[in-house]
Amino acid sequence: MPASLTTLLLTLLLTFPAIAGEYAVLSNGFRLHVDSHRTAGGLVQLQINQGAMELPADQVVRFEEEDYVAAPPPAPAAASPQPAPAPSDPKQMVAQAAQRAGLPAAFVQSVAAVESGYHANAVSPKGAIGIMQLMPGTAADHAADPNDPRQNVDAGAMHLRELLLKYHGDMVKALAAYNAGPGAVDRYNGLPPYPETQAYVQRVLSLYEKAQR
């Protein structure tokens, strides 16, 4: 077989996808997939992918029937990674909320421990709700549902962050404002003279100091 014809056949073999049909086995050993063929005189006409080519009959050894195998279905797209389920342990939830707020976990955990003892269903006589004991107004400021533990701890951590920024990192003022409101801290320019608030700040700082040790 002329080299140019061999090159053409190789190109056809590599270019056209195999579909149901037959194989023409050539004298040089190539197997050429064709849709169909017919013989006319000393020539064999091969129908290939909506085209045709003719070869001398002596260059075609035989035709083999194709056992058609359907193309495999495309591989399913890789599933998008699912976010890890949020923890159900309140202490771990608070730690993650602290991380999102950029605060030390032990600090926010100390607040949660003093506020509610990590009880998601805690409600104070004044109406503070959940683990971080959010007042409804504070929860609304953070677009949070205070009855949802995860939203509760996120809003509480962000509220602490805002108070720390407001008071330039002064933890006493920030904690006092968390307990008694910023208005009281601003009015007294520091820790208000409320026994409840003073005891609260002392308890949180003691827990935090112990956690750091």
XYZ file of C-alpha atoms in Angstrom:
213
model
C 0.000 0.000 0.000
C 1.390 3.450 -0.879
C 2.705 5.392 2.111
C 0.267 8.247 1.437
C -2.689 5.868 1.630
C -1.352 4.304 4.839
C -1.060 7.766 6.365
C -4.597 8.566 5.300
C -5.949 5.400 6.869
C -4.111 6.046 10.128
C -5.522 9.553 10.182
C -9.017 8.209 9.673
C -8.568 5.663 12.427
C -7.447 8.291 14.886
C -9.837 11.031 13.851
C -13.273 9.471 13.571
C -15.073 8.079 16.607
C -16.110 4.453 16.448
C -19.803 3.854 15.903
C -21.759 0.696 15.189
C -20.591 -0.906 11.938
C -17.776 -3.270 10.925
C -14.023 -3.471 10.572
C -12.136 -3.775 7.326
C -8.956 -5.739 7.933
C -6.305 -4.576 5.490
C -3.374 -6.497 4.111
C -0.911 -4.417 6.112
C -2.612 -5.430 9.380
C -4.646 -2.278 9.962
C -8.243 -2.603 11.076
C -10.320 0.228 9.733
C -13.718 0.927 11.266
C -16.317 1.551 8.582
C -20.048 2.058 8.523
C -20.539 -0.282 5.594
C -18.882 -1.503 2.394
C -19.683 -2.710 -1.059
C -17.639 -4.379 -3.753
C -17.703 -3.244 -7.366
C -15.407 -5.024 -9.764
C -11.853 -4.949 -8.392
C -12.569 -2.149 -5.916
C -14.024 -2.056 -2.429
C -15.893 1.075 -1.478
C -15.807 1.840 2.237
C -18.358 4.169 3.774
C -16.680 6.101 6.588
C -18.360 8.758 8.661
C -20.494 10.231 5.883
C -17.646 9.917 3.394
C -16.407 7.149 1.137
C -13.103 5.769 -0.026
C -12.142 3.098 -2.482
C -9.375 0.514 -2.146
C -8.205 -2.238 -4.463
C -9.987 -5.420 -3.415
C -6.699 -7.254 -2.865
C -5.768 -4.804 -0.102
C -8.795 -5.789 1.977
C -8.289 -9.174 3.609
C -11.679 -9.496 5.245
C -14.449 -7.744 7.114
C -15.195 -8.381 10.751
C -18.530 -7.770 12.344
C -18.385 -5.312 15.193
C -19.683 -6.283 18.581
C -21.251 -2.961 19.459
C -20.700 -1.731 22.952
C -22.487 1.416 24.002
C -20.288 4.219 25.141
C -20.147 4.420 28.921
C -22.253 7.176 30.422
C -20.347 10.302 31.367
C -18.902 10.232 34.835
C -21.136 12.075 37.278
C -19.929 15.511 38.179
C -18.034 15.572 41.420
C -20.353 16.524 44.216
C -19.646 19.886 45.765
C -17.987 19.429 49.121
C -20.540 19.812 51.846
C -19.693 22.020 54.789
C -18.886 20.150 57.943
C -21.945 19.915 60.169
C -22.062 22.535 62.837
C -21.145 21.170 66.250
C -23.958 20.441 68.673
C -21.766 20.849 71.765
C -22.458 24.373 73.102
C -18.898 24.950 74.246
C -17.562 24.043 70.808
C -20.196 26.235 69.146
C -19.052 29.167 71.244
C -15.401 28.475 70.380
C -16.193 28.529 66.666
C -18.256 31.694 67.014
C -15.325 33.318 68.818
C -13.020 32.320 65.983
C -15.355 33.875 63.416
C -15.456 37.063 65.490
C -11.677 37.118 65.870
C -11.795 36.786 69.655
C -10.054 34.335 72.001
C -12.272 31.303 72.437
C -11.623 31.207 76.173
C -12.843 34.785 76.565
C -16.181 34.201 74.817
C -16.570 30.853 76.572
C -16.086 32.571 79.929
C -18.893 34.975 79.056
C -21.179 32.110 77.988
C -20.420 30.158 81.152
C -21.320 33.085 83.409
C -24.301 34.201 81.332
C -26.129 30.900 81.036
C -23.896 27.958 81.938
C -24.194 27.053 78.218
C -27.943 26.443 78.501
C -29.571 27.183 75.133
C -33.028 27.495 76.697
C -32.041 29.930 79.435
C -34.215 33.034 79.752
C -33.490 35.726 82.315
C -36.146 37.657 84.262
C -35.264 40.664 82.084
C -35.873 38.722 78.867
C -32.293 37.836 77.855
C -32.299 34.664 75.766
C -30.084 31.657 75.154
C -26.454 30.741 75.650
C -25.144 34.292 75.288
C -28.229 35.810 76.989
C -29.062 38.163 74.150
C -31.677 40.827 74.624
C -34.158 40.838 71.717
C -32.911 44.248 70.573
C -29.297 43.079 70.455
C -30.299 39.981 68.508
C -32.242 42.147 66.052
C -29.198 44.396 65.570
C -27.318 41.308 64.354
C -30.246 39.887 62.370
C -30.150 36.801 64.578
C -32.805 34.535 65.997
C -31.855 34.404 69.685
C -33.691 31.087 70.052
C -31.384 29.427 67.520
C -28.265 28.399 69.487
C -25.857 28.892 66.568
C -27.229 32.306 65.677
C -27.283 33.179 69.358
C -23.602 32.459 69.934
C -22.554 34.154 66.692
C -24.480 37.311 67.551
C -23.146 37.278 71.119
C -19.545 36.940 69.955
C -19.962 39.735 67.400
C -21.592 41.951 70.020
C -18.610 41.392 72.315
C -16.280 42.242 69.450
C -18.110 45.511 68.793
C -17.947 46.470 72.469
C -14.223 45.711 72.643
C -13.669 47.904 69.593
C -15.826 50.664 71.074
C -13.813 50.649 74.308
C -10.431 50.176 72.635
C -9.874 46.676 73.987
C -10.800 47.502 77.596
C -12.301 44.188 78.713
C -13.783 45.612 81.928
C -15.765 48.253 80.030
C -16.755 45.810 77.281
C -17.999 43.230 79.787
C -19.799 45.854 81.832
C -21.502 47.110 78.666
C -22.453 43.538 77.724
C -24.134 43.148 81.104
C -25.555 46.591 81.852
C -25.545 48.256 78.429
C -23.163 50.800 76.883
C -25.248 53.671 78.222
C -24.405 52.778 81.824
C -20.689 52.432 81.063
C -20.628 55.754 79.227
C -22.572 57.448 81.984
C -20.052 56.372 84.634
C -17.068 56.402 82.279
C -16.208 52.875 83.340
C -17.551 50.064 85.463
C -20.956 51.156 86.797
C -21.532 50.961 90.583
C -24.014 48.117 90.194
C -23.228 45.124 92.434
C -24.634 42.699 89.867
C -22.504 44.128 87.043
C -19.372 44.316 89.179
C -19.792 40.694 90.276
C -20.444 39.667 86.681
C -17.283 41.295 85.351
C -15.224 39.764 88.143
C -16.579 36.262 87.492
C -15.933 36.423 83.732
C -12.381 37.751 84.163
C -11.624 35.112 86.815
C -12.793 32.325 84.507
C -10.822 33.765 81.620
C -7.673 34.068 83.709
C -8.093 30.468 84.896
C -8.573 29.253 81.307
C -5.405 31.035 80.226
C -3.439 29.360 82.993
